[in-house]
PDB file of C-alpha atoms in Angstrom:
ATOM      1  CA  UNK F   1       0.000   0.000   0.000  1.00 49.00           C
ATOM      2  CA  UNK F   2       1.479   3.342  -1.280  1.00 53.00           C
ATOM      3  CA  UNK F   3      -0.562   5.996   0.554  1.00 52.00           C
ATOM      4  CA  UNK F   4       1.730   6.036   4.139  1.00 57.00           C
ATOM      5  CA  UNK F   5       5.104   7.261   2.040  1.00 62.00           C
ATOM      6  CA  UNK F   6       2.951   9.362  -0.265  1.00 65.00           C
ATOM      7  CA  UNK F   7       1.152  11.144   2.792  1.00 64.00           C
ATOM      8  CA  UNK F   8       4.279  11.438   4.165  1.00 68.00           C
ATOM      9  CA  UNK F   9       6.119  13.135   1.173  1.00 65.00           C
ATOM     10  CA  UNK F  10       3.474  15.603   1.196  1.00 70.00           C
ATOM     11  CA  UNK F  11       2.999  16.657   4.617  1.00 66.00           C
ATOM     12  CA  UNK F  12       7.090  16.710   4.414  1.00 67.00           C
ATOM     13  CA  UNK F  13       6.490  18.866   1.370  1.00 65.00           C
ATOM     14  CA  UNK F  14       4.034  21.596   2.720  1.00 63.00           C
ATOM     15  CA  UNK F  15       6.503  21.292   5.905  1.00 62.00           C
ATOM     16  CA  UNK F  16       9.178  22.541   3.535  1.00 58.00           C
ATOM     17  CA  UNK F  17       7.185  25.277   1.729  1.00 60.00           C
ATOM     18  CA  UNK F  18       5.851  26.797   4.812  1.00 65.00           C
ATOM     19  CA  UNK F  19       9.142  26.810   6.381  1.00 64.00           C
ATOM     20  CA  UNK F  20      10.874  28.457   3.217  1.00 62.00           C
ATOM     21  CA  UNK F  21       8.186  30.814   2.189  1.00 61.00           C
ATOM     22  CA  UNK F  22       8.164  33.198   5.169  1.00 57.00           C
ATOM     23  CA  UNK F  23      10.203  36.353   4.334  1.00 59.00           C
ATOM     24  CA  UNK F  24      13.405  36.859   6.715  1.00 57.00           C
ATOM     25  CA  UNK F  25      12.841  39.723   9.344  1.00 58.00           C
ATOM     26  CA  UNK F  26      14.939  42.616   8.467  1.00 61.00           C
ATOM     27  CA  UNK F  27      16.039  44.481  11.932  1.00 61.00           C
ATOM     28  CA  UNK F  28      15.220  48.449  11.948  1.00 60.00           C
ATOM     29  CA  UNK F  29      17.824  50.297  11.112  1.00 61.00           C
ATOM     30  CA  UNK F  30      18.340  54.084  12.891  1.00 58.00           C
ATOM     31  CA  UNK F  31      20.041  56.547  10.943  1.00 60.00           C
ATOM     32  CA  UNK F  32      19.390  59.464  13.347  1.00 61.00           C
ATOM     33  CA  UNK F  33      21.891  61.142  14.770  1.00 61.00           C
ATOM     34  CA  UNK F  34      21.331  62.581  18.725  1.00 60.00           C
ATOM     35  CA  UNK F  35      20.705  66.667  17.898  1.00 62.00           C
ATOM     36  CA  UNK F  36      21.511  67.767  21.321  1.00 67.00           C
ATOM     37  CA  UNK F  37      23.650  65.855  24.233  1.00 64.00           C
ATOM     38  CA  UNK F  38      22.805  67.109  27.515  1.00 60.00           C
ATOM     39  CA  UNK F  39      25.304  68.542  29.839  1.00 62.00           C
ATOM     40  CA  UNK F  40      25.352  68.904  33.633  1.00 61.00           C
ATOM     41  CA  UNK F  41      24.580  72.231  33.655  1.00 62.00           C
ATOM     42  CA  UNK F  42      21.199  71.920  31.812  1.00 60.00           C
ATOM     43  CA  UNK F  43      18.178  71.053  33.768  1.00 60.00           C
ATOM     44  CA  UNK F  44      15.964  68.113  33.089  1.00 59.00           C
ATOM     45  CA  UNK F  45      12.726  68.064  31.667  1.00 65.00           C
ATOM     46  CA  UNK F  46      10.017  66.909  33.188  1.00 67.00           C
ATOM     47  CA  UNK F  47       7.743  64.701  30.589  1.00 64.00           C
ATOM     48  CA  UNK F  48       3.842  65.318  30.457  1.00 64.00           C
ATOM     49  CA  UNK F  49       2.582  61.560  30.295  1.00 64.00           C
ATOM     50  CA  UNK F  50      -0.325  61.869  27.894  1.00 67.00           C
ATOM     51  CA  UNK F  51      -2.834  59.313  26.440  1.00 67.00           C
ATOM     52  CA  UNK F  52      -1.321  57.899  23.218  1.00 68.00           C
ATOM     53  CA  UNK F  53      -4.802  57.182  20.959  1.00 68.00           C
ATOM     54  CA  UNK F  54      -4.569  53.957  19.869  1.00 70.00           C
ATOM     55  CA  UNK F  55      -5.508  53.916  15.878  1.00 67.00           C
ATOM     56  CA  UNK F  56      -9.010  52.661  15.134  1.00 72.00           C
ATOM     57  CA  UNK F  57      -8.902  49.434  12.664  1.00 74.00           C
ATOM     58  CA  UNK F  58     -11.731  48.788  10.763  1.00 73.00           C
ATOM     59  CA  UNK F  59     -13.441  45.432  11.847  1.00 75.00           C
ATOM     60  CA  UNK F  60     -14.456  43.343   8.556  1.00 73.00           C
ATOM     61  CA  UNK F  61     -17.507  42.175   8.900  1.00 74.00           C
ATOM     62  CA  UNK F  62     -18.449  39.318   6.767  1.00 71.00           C
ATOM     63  CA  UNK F  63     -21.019  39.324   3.925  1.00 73.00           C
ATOM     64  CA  UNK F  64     -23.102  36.981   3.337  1.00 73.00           C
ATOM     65  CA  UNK F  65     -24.923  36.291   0.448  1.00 76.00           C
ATOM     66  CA  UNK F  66     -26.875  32.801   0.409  1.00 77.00           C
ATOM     67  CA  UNK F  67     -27.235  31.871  -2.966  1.00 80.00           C
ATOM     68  CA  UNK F  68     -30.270  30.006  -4.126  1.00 81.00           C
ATOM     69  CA  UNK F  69     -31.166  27.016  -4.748  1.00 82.00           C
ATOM     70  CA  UNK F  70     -30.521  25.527  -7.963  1.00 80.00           C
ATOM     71  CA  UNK F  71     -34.329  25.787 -10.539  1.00 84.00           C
ATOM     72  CA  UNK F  72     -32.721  23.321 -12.900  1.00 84.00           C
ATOM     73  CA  UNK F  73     -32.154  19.371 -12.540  1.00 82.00           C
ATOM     74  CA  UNK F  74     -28.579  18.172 -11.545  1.00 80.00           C
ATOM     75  CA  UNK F  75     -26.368  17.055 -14.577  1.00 83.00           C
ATOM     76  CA  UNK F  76     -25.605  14.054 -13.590  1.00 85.00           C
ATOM     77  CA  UNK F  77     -28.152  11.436 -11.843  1.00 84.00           C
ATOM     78  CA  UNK F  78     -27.791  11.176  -8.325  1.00 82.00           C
ATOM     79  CA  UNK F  79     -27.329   8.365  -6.722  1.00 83.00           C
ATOM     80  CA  UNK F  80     -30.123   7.593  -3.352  1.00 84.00           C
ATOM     81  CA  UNK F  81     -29.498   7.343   0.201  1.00 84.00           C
ATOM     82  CA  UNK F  82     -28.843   4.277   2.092  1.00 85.00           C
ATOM     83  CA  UNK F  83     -28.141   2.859   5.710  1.00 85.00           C
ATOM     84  CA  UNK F  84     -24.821   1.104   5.655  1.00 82.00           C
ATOM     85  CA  UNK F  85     -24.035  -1.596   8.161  1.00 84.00           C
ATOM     86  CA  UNK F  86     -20.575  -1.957   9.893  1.00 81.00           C
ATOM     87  CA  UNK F  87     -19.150  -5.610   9.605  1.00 83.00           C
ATOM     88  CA  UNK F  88     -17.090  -6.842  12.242  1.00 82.00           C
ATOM     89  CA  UNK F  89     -15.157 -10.099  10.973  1.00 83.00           C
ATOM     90  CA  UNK F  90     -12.823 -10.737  13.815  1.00 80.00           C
ATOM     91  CA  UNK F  91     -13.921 -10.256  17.730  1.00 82.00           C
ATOM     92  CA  UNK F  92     -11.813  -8.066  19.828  1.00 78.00           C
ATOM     93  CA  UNK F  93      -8.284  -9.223  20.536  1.00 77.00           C
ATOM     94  CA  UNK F  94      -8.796 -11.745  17.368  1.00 81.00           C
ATOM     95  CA  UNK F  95      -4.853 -11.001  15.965  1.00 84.00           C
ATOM     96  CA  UNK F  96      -2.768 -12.121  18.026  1.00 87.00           C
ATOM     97  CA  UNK F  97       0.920  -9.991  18.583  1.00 89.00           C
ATOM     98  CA  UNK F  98       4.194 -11.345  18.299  1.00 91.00           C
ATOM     99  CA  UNK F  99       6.159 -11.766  21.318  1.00 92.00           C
ATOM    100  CA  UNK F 100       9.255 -13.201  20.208  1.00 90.00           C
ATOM    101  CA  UNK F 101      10.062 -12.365  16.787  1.00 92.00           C
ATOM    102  CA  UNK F 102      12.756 -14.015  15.132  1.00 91.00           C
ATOM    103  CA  UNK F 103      15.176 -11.796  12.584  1.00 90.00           C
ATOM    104  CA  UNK F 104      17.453 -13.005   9.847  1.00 89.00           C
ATOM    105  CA  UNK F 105      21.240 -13.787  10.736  1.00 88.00           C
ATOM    106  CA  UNK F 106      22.231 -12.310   7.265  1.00 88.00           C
ATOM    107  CA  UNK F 107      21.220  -9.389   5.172  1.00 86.00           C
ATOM    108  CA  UNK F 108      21.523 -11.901   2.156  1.00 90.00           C
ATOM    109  CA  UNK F 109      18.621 -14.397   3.848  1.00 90.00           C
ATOM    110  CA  UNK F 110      16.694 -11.165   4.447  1.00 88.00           C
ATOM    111  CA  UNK F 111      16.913 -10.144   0.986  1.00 88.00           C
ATOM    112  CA  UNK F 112      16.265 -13.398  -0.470  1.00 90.00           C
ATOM    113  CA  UNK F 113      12.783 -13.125   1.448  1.00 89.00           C
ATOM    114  CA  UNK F 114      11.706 -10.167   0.886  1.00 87.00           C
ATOM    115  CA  UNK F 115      11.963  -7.282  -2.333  1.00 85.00           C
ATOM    116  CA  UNK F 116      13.707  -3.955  -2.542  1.00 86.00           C
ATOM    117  CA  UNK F 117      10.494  -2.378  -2.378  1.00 88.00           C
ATOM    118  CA  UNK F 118       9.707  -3.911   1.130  1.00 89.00           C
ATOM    119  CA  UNK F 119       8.533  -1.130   3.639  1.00 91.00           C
ATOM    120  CA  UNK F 120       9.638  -1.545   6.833  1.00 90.00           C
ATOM    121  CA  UNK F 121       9.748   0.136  10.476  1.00 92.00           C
ATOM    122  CA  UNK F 122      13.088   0.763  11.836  1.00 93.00           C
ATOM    123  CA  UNK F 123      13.934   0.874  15.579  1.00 95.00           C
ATOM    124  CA  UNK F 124      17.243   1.566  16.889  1.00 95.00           C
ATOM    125  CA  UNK F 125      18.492   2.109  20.293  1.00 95.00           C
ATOM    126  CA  UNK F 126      21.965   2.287  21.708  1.00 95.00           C
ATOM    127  CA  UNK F 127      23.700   0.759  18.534  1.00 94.00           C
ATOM    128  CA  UNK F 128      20.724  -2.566  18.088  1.00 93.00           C
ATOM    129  CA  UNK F 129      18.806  -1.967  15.124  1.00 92.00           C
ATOM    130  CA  UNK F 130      15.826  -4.016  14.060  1.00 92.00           C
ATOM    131  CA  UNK F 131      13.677  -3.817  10.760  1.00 91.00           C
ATOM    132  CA  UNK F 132      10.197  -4.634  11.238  1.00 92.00           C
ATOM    133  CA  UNK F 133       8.198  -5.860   8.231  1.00 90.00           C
ATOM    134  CA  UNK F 134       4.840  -3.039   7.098  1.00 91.00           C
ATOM    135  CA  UNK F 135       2.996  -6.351   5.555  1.00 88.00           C
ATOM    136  CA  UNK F 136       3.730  -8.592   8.204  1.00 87.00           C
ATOM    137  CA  UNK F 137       2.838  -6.148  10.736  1.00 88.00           C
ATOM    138  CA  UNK F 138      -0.293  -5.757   8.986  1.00 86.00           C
ATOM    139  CA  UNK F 139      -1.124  -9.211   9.532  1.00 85.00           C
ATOM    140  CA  UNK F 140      -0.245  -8.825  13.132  1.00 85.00           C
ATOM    141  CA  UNK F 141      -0.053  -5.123  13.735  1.00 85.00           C
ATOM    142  CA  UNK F 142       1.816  -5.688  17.378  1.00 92.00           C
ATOM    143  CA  UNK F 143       5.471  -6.662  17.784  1.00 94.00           C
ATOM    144  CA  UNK F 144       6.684  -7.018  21.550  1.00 95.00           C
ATOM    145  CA  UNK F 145      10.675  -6.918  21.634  1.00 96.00           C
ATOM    146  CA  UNK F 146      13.361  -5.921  23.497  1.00 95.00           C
ATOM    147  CA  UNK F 147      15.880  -3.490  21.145  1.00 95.00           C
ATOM    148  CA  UNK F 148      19.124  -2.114  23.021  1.00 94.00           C
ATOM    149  CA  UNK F 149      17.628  -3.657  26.497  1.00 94.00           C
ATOM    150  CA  UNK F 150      14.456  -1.721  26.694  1.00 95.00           C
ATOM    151  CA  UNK F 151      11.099  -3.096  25.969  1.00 96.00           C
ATOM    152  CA  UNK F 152       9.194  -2.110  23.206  1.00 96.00           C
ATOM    153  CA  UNK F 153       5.829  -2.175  21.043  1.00 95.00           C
ATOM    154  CA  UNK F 154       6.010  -1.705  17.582  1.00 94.00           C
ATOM    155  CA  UNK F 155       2.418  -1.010  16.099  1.00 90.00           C
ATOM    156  CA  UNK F 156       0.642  -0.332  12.813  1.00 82.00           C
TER     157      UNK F 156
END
């Protein structure tokens, strides 16, 4: 089944777009120049605090417009209405995990099993690696193992 890597490549994809469209933030630059450095022989100030207006945004307010409803027949035929009922092949707990799974010795045994295209999950932890198989987990959709002396589930 293709759709998990496709899904994947796009929500990587719009990842990627979203992250490279946003324009860099230039910092302000000042060009001013100070017109007047105060001395100690000049008095301060004192500053009137005043009310700074804040500026008045226009709120959009949304128009709309229903449209109505269509006077002609559709196109196309449509198809009626219909209850569907759920099936339920398998009671609860029906597949059964694997507790103790068994991996090839050799990368050439592996490959002589299964194809280049062969999706699999990959686990590693401290320096043990395992490669879990996407149709045999399928079939199975639990693995219980132990990978670099901590217990794991691996799930689809």
């Amino acid at each position: 089944m293709r759709v998990f890597p496709i899904s994947i490549g796009i929500a990587t994809s719009a990842l990627f777009l979203i992250a490279c469209g946003q324009e860099a933030a230039t910092p302000p630059t000042s060009t001013s120049v100070p017109t007047e450095i105060p001395t100690a022989t000049q008095a301060p100030t004192e500053a009137v605090a005043t009310a700074t207006p804040r500026p008045t945004e226009a709120i959009p307010t949304p128009t709309t417009k229903s449209e109505p409803p269509p006077t002609e027949p559709p196109a196309v035929e449509l198809a009626p209405e219909r209850d569907l009922d759920i099936v339920t092949l398998l009671p609860p707990d029906a597949i059964p995990a694997i507790d103790n799974p068994i991996f090839f010795e050799t990368t050439e045994k592996a490959d002589a099993v299964y194809g280049d295209g062969e999706y699999v999950l990959g686990v590693e932890i401290d320096g043990d690696a395992r490669a879990y198989s996407v149709p045999l987990l399928s079939s199975h959709e639990i693995v219980n193992d132990t990978v670099g002396g901590r217990p794991i589930a691996v799930t689809w």
